[in-house]
GROMACS .gro file of N, CA, C and O in nm:
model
  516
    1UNK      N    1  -4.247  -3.442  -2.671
    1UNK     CA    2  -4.136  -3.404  -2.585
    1UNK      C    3  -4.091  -3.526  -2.503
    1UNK      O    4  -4.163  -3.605  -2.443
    2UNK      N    5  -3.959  -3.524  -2.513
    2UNK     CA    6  -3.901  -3.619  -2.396
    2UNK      C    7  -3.942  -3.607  -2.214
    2UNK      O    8  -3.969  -3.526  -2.126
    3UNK      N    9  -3.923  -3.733  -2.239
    3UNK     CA   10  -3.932  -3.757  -2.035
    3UNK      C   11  -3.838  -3.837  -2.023
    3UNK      O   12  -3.806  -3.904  -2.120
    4UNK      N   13  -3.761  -3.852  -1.883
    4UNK     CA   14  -3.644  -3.937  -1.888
    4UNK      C   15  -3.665  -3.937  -1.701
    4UNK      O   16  -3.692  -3.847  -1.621
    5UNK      N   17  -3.632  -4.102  -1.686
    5UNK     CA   18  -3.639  -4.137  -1.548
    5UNK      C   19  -3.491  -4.233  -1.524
    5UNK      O   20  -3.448  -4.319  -1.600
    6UNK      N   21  -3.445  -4.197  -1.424
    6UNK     CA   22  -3.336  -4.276  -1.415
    6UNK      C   23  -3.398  -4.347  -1.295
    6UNK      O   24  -3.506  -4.330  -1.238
    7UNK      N   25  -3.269  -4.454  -1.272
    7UNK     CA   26  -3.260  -4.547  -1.139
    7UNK      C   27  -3.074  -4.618  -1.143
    7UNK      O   28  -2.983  -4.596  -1.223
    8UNK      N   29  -3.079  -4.683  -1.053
    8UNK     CA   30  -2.995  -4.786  -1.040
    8UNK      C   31  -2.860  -4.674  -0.903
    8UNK      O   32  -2.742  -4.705  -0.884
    9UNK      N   33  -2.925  -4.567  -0.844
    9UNK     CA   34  -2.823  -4.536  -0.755
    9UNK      C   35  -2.802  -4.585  -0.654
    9UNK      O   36  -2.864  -4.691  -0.646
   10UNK      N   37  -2.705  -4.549  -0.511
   10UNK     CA   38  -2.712  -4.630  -0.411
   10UNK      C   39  -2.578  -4.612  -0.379
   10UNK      O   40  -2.511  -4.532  -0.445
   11UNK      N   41  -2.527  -4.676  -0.284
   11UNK     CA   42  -2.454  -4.651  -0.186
   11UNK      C   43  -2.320  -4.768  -0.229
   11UNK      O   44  -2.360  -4.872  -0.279
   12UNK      N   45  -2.208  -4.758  -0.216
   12UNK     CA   46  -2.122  -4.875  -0.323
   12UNK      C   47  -1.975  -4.858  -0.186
   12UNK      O   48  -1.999  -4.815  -0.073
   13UNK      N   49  -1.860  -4.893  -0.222
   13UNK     CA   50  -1.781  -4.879  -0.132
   13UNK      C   51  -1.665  -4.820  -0.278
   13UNK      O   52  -1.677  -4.840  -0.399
   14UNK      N   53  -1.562  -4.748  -0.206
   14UNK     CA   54  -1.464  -4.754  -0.303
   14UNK      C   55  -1.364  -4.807  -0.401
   14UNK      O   56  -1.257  -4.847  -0.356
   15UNK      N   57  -1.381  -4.811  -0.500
   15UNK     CA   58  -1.320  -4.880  -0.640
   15UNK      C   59  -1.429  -4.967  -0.673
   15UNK      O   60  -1.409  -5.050  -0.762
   16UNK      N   61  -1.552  -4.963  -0.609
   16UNK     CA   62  -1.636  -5.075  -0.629
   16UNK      C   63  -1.694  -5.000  -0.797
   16UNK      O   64  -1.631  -4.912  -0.855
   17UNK      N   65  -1.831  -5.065  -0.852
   17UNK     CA   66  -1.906  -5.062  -0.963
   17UNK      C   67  -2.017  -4.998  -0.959
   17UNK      O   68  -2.058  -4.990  -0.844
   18UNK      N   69  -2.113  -4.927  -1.068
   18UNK     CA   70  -2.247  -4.911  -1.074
   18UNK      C   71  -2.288  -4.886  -1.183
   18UNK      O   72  -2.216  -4.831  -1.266
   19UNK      N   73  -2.417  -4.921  -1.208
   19UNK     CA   74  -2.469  -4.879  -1.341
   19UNK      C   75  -2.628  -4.815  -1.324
   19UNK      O   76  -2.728  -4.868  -1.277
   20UNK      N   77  -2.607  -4.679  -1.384
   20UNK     CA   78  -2.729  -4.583  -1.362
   20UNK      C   79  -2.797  -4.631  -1.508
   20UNK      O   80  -2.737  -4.681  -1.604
   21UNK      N   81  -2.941  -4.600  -1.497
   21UNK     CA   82  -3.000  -4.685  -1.612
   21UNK      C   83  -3.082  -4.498  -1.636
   21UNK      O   84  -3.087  -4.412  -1.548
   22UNK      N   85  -3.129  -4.490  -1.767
   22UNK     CA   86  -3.227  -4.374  -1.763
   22UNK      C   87  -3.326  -4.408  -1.909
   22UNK      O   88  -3.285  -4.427  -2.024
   23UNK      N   89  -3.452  -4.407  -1.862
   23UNK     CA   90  -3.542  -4.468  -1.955
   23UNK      C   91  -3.603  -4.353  -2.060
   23UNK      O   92  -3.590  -4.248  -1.997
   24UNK      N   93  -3.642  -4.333  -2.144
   24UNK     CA   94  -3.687  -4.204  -2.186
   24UNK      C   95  -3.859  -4.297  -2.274
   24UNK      O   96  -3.902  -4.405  -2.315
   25UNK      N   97  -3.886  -4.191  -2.260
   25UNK     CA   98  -4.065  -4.199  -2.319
   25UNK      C   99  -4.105  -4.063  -2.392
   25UNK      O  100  -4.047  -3.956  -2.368
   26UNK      N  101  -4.199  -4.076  -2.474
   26UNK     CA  102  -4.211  -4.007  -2.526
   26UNK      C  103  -4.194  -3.904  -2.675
   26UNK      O  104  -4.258  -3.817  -2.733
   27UNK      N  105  -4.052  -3.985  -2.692
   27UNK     CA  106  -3.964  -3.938  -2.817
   27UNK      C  107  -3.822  -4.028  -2.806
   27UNK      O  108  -3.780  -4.075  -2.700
   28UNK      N  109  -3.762  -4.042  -2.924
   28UNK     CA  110  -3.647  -4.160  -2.914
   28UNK      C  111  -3.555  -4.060  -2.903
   28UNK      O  112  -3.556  -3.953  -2.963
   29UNK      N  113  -3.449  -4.112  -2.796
   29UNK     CA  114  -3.348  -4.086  -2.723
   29UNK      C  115  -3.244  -4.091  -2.845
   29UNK      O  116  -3.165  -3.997  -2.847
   30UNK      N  117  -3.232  -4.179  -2.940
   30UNK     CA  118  -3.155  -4.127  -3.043
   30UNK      C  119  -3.165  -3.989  -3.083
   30UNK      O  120  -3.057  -3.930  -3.086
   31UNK      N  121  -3.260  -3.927  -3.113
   31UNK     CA  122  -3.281  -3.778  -3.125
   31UNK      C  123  -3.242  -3.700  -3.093
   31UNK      O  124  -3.263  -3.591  -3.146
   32UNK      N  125  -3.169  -3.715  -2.993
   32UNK     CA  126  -3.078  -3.606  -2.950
   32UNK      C  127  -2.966  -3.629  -2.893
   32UNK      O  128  -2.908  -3.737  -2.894
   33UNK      N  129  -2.918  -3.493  -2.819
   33UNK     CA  130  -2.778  -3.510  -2.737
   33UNK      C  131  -2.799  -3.558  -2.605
   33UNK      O  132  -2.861  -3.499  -2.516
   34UNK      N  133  -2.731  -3.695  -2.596
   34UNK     CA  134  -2.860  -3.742  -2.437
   34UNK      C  135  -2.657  -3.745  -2.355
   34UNK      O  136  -2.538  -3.731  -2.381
   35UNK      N  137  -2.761  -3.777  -2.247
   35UNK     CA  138  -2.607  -3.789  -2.136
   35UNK      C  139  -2.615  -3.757  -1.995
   35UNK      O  140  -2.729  -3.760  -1.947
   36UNK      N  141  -2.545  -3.734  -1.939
   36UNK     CA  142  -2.538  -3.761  -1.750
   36UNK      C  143  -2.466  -3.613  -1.698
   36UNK      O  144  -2.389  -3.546  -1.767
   37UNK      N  145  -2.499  -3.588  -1.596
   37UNK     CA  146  -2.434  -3.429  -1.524
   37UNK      C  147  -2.424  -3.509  -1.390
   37UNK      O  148  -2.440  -3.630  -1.374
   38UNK      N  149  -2.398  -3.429  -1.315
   38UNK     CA  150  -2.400  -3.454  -1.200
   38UNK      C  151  -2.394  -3.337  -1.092
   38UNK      O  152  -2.401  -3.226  -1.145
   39UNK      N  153  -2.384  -3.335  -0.963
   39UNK     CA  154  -2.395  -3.204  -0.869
   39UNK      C  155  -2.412  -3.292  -0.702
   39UNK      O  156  -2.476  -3.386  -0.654
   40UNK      N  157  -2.331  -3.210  -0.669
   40UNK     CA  158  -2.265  -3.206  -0.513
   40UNK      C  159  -2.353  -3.035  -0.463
   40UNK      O  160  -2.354  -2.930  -0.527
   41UNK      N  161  -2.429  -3.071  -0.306
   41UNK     CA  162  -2.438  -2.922  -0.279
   41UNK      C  163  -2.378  -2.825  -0.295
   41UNK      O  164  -2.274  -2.859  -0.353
   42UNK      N  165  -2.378  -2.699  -0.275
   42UNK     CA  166  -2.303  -2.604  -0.312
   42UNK      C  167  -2.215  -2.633  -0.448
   42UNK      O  168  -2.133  -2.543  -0.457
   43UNK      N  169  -2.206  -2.700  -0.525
   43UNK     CA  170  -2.098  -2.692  -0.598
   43UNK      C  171  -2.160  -2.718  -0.749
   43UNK      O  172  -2.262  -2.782  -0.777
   44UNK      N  173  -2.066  -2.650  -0.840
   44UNK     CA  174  -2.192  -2.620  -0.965
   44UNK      C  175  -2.199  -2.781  -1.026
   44UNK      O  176  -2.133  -2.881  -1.001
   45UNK      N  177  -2.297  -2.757  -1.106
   45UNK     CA  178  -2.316  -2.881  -1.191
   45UNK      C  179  -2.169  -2.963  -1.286
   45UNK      O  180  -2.064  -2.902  -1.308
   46UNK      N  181  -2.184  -3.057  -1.315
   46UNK     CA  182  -2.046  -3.109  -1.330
   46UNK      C  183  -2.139  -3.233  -1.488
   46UNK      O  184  -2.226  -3.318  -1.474
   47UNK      N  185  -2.091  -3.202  -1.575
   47UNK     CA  186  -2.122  -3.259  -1.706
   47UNK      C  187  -2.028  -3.348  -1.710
   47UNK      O  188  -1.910  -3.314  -1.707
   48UNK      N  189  -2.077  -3.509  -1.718
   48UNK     CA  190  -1.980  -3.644  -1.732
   48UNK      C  191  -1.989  -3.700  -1.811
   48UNK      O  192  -1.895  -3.778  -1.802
   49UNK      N  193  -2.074  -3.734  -1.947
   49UNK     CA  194  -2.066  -3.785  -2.045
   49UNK      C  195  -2.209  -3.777  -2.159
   49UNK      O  196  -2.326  -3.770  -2.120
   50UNK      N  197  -2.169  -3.780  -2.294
   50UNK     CA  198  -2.271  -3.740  -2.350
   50UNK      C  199  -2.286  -3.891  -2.495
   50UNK      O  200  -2.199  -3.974  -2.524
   51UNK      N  201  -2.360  -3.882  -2.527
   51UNK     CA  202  -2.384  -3.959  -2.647
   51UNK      C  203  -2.498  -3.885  -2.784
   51UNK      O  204  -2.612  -3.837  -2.783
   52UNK      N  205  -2.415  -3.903  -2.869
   52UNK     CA  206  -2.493  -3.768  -2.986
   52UNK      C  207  -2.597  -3.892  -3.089
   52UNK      O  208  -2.598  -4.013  -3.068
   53UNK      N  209  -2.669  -3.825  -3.188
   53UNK     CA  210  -2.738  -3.899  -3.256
   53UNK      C  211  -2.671  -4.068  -3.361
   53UNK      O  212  -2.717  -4.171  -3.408
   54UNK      N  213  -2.504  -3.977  -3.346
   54UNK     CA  214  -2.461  -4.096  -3.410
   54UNK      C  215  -2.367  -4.195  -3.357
   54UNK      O  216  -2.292  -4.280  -3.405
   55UNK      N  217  -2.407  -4.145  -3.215
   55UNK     CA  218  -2.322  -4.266  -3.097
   55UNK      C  219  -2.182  -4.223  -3.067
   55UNK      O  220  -2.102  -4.302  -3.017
   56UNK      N  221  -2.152  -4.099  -3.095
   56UNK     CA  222  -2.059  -4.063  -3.064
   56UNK      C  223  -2.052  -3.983  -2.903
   56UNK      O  224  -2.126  -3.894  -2.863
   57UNK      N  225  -1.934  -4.050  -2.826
   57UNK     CA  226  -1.987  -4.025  -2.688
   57UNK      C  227  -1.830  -3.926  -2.637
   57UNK      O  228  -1.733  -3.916  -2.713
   58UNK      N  229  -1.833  -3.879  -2.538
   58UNK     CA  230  -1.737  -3.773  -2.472
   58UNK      C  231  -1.749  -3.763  -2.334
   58UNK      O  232  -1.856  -3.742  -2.277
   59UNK      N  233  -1.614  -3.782  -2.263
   59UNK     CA  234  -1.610  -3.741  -2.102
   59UNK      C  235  -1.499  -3.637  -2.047
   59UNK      O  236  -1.395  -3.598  -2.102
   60UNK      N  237  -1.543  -3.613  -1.950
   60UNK     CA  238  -1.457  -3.485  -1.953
   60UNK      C  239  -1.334  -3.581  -1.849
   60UNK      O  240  -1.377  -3.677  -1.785
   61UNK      N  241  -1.182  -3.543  -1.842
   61UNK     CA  242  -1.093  -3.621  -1.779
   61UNK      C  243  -1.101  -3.701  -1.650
   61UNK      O  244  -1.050  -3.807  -1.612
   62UNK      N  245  -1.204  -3.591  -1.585
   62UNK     CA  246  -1.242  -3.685  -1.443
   62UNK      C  247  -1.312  -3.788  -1.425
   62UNK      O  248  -1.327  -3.829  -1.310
   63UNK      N  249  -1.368  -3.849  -1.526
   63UNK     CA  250  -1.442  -3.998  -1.523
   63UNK      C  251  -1.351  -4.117  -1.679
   63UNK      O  252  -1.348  -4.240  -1.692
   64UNK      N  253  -1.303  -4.026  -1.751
   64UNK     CA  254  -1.234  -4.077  -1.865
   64UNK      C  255  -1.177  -4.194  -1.828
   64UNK      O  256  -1.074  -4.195  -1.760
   65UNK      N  257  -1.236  -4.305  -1.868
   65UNK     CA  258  -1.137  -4.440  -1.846
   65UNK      C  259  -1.228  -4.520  -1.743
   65UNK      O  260  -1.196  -4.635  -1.714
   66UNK      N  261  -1.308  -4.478  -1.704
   66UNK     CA  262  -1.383  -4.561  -1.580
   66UNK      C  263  -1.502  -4.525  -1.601
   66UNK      O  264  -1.578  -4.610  -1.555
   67UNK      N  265  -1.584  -4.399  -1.670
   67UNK     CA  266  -1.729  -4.410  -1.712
   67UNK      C  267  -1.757  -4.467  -1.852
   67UNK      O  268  -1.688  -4.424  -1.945
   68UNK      N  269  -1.861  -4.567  -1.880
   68UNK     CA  270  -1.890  -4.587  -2.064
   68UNK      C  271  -2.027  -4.554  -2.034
   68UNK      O  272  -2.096  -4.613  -1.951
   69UNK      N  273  -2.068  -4.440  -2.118
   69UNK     CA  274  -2.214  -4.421  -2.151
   69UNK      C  275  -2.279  -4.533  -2.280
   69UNK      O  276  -2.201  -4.588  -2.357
   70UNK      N  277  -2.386  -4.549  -2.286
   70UNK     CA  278  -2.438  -4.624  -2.422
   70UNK      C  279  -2.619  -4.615  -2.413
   70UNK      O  280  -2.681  -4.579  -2.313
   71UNK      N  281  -2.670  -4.649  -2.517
   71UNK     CA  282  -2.760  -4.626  -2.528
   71UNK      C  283  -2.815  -4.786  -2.622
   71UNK      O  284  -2.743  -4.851  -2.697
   72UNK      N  285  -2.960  -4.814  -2.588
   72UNK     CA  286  -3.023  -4.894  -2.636
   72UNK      C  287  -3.081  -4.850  -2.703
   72UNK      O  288  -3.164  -4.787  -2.637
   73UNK      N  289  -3.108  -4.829  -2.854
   73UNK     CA  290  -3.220  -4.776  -2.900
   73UNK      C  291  -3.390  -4.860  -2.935
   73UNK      O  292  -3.497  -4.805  -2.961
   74UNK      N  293  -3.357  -5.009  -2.925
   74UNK     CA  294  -3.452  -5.065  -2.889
   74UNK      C  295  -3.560  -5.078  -2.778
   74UNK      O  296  -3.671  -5.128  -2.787
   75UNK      N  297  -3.485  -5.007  -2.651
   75UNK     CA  298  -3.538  -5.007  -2.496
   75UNK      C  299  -3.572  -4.850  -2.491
   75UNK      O  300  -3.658  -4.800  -2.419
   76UNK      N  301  -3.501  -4.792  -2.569
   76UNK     CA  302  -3.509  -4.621  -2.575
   76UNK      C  303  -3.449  -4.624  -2.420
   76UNK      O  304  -3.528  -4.582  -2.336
   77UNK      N  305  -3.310  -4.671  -2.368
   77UNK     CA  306  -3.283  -4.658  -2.247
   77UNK      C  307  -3.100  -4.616  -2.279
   77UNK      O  308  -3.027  -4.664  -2.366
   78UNK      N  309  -3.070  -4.523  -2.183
   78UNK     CA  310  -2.951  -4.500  -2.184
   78UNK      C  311  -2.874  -4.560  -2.049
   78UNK      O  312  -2.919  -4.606  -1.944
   79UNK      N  313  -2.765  -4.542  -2.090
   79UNK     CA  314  -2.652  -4.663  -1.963
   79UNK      C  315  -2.570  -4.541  -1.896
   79UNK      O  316  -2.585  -4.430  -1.945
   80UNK      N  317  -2.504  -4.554  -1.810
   80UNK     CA  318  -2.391  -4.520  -1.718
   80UNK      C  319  -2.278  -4.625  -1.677
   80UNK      O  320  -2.273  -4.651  -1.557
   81UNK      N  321  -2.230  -4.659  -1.721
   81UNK     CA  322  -2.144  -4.765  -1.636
   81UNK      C  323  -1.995  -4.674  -1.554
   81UNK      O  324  -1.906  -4.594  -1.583
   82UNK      N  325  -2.041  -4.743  -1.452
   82UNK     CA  326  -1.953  -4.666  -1.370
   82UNK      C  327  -1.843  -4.723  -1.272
   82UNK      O  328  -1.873  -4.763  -1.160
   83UNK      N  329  -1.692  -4.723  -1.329
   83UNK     CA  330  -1.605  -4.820  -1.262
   83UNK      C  331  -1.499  -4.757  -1.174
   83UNK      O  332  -1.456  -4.643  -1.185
   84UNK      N  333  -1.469  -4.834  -1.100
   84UNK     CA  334  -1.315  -4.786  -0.986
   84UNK      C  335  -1.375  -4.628  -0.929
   84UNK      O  336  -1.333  -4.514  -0.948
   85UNK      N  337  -1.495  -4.683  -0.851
   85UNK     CA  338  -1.553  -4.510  -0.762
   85UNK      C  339  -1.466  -4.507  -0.705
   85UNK      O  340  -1.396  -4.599  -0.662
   86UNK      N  341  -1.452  -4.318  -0.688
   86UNK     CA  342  -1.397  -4.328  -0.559
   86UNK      C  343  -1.452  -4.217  -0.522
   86UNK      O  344  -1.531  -4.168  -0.604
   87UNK      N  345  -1.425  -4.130  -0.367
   87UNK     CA  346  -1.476  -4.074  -0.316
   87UNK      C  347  -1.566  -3.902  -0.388
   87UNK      O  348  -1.666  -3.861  -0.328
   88UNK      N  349  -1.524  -3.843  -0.487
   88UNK     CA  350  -1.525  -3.775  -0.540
   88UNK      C  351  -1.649  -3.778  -0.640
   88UNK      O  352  -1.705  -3.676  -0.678
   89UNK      N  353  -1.678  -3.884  -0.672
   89UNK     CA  354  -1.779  -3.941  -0.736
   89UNK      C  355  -1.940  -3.944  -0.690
   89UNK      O  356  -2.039  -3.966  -0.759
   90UNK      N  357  -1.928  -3.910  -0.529
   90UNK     CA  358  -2.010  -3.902  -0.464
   90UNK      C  359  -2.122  -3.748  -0.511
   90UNK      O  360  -2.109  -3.634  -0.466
   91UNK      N  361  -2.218  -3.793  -0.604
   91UNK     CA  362  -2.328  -3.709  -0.619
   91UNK      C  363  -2.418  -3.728  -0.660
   91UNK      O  364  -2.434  -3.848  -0.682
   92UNK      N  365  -2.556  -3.626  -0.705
   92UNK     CA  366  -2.674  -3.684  -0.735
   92UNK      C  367  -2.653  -3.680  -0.888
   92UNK      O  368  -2.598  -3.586  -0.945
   93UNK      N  369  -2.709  -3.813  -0.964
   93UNK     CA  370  -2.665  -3.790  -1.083
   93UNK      C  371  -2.793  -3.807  -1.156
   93UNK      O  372  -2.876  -3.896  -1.140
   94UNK      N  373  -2.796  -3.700  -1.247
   94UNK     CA  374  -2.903  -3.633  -1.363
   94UNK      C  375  -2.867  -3.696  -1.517
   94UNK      O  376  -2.755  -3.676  -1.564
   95UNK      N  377  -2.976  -3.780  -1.599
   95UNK     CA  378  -2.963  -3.832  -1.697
   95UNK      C  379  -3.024  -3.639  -1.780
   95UNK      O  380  -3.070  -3.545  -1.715
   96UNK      N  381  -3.002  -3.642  -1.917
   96UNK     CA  382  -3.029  -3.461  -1.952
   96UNK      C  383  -3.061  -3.538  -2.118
   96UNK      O  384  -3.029  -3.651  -2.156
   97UNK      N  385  -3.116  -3.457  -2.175
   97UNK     CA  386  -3.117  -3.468  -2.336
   97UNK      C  387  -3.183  -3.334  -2.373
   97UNK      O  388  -3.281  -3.278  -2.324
   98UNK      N  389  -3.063  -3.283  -2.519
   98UNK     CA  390  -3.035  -3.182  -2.562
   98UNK      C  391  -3.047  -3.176  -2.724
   98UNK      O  392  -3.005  -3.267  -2.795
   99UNK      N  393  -3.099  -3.075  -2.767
   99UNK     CA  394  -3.123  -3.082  -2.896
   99UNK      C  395  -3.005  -3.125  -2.972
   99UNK      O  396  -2.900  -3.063  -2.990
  100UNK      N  397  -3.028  -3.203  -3.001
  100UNK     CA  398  -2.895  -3.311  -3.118
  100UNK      C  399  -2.785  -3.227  -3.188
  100UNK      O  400  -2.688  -3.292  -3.226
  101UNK      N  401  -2.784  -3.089  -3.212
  101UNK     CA  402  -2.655  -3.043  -3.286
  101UNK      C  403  -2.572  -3.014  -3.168
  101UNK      O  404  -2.466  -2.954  -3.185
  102UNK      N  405  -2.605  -3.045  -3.066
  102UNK     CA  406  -2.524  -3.015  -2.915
  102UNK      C  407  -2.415  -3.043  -2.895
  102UNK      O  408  -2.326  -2.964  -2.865
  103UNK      N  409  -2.405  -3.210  -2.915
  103UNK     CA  410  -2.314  -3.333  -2.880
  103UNK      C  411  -2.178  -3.265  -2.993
  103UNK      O  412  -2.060  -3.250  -2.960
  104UNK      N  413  -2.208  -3.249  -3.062
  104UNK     CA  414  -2.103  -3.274  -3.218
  104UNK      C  415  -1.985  -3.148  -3.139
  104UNK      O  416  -1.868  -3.177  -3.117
  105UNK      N  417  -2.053  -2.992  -3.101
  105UNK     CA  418  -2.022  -2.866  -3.033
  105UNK      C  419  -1.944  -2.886  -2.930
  105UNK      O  420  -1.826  -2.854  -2.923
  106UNK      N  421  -2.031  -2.956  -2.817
  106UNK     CA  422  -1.982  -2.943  -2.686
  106UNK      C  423  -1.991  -3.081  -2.609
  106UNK      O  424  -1.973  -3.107  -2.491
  107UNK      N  425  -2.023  -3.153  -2.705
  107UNK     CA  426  -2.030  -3.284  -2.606
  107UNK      C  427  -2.078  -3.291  -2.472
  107UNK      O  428  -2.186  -3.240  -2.440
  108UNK      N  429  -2.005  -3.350  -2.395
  108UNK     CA  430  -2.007  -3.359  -2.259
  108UNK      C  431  -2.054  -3.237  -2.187
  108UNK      O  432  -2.143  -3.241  -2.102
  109UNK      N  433  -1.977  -3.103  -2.233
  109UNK     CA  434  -2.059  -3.003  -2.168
  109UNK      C  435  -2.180  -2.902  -2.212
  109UNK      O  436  -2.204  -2.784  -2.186
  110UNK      N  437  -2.251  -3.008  -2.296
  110UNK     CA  438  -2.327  -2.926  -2.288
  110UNK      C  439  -2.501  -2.957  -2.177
  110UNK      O  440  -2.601  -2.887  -2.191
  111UNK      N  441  -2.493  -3.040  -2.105
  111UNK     CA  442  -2.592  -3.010  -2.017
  111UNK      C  443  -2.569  -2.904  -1.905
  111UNK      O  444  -2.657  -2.853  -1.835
  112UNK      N  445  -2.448  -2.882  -1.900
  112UNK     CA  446  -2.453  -2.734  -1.793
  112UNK      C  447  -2.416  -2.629  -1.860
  112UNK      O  448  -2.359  -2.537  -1.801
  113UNK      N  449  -2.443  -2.624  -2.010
  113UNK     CA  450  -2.459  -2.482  -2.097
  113UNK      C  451  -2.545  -2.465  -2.184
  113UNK      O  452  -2.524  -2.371  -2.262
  114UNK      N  453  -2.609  -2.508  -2.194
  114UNK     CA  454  -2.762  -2.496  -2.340
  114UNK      C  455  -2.934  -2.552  -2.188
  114UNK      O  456  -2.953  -2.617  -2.085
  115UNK      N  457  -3.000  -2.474  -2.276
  115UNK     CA  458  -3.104  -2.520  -2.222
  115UNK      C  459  -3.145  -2.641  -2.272
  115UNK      O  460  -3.156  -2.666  -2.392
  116UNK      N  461  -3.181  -2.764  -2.124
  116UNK     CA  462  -3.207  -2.886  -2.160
  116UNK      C  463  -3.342  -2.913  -2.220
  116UNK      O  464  -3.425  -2.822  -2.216
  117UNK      N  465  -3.372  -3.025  -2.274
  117UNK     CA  466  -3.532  -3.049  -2.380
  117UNK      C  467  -3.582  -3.116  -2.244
  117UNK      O  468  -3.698  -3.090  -2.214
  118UNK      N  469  -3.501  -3.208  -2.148
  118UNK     CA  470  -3.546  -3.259  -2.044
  118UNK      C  471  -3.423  -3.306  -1.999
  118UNK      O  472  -3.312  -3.319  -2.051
  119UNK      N  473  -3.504  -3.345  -1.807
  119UNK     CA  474  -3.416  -3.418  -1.754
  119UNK      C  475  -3.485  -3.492  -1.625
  119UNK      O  476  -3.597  -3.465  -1.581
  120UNK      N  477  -3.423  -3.560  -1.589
  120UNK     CA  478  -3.460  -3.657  -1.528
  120UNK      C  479  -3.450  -3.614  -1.364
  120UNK      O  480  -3.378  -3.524  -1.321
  121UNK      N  481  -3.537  -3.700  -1.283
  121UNK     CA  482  -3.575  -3.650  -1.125
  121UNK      C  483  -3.421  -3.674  -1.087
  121UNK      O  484  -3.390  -3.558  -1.061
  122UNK      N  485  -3.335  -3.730  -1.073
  122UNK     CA  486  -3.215  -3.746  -1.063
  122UNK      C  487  -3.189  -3.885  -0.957
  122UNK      O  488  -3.286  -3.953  -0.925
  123UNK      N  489  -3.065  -3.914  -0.914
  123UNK     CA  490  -3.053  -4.050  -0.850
  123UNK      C  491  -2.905  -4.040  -0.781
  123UNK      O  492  -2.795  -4.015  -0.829
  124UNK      N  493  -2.945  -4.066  -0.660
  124UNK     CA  494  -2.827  -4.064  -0.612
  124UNK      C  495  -2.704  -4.180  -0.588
  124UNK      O  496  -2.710  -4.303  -0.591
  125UNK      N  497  -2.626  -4.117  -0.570
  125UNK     CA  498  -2.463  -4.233  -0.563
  125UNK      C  499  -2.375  -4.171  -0.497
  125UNK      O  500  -2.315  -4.069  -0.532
  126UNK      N  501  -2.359  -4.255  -0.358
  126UNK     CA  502  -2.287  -4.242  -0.229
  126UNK      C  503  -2.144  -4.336  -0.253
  126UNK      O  504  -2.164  -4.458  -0.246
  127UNK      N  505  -2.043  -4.305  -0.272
  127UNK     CA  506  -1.933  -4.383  -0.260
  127UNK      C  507  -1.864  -4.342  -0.097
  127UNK      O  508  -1.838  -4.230  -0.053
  128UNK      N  509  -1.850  -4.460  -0.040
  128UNK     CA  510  -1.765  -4.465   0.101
  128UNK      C  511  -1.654  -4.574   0.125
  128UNK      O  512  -1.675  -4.688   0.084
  129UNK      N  513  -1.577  -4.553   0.167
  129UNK     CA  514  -1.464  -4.616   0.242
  129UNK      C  515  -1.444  -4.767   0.274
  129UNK      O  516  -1.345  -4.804   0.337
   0.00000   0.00000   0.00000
């Protein structure tokens, strides 16, 4: 079974950069439908990008153009790159991996609709002014 640890969150200013890193152990991250959610208190989970077994990746319009997901399969590590924050962006963000016929279905949303194989302690990202 997968394990997946992220890092690289933190506090940035607006339009600034970041890149969330998420390591997986255990089983290769190619294997499945891997990818990023995210969540603000009160407010439901929010699915931002996914990458499927054959590198095919999906975002939903609100990060489109300013998030690139990718994956190393040598490091077994997945990427976030994250450009032009702005305030809205502000949440804790969850690396997820999903049984591989996921991605092809629902892409992007499927970490806040299928039960996940795993996910990660999560990492936060503060965008301010």
């Amino acid at each position: 079974q997968v394990q997946l640890i992220e890092s690289g969150g933190g506090s940035v200013q607006f339009g600034e950069s970041l890149t969330l890193s998420c390591v997986a152990s255990g089983d290769d991250l190619e294997n499945y439908c891997a990818g990023w959610f995210r969540q603000v208190p009160d407010k439901e989970k929010e699915g931002i990008a996914s990458i499927g077994p054959d590198s095919t990746t999906s975002y939903p319009d609100s990060v489109q153009g300013r998030f690139t997901i990718s994956r190393d399969n040598t490091a077994n590590t997945m990427y976030l790159q994250m450009d032009n924050l702005n305030l809205e962006d502000t949440a804790m963000y969850y690396c997820a991996a999903a049984p591989r016929e996921f991605c092809a279905v629902m892409g992007w949303g499927t970490f806040t609709n299928v039960p996940l194989s795993a996910r990660g302690q999560g990492t936060m990202v503060t965008v301010s002014l």
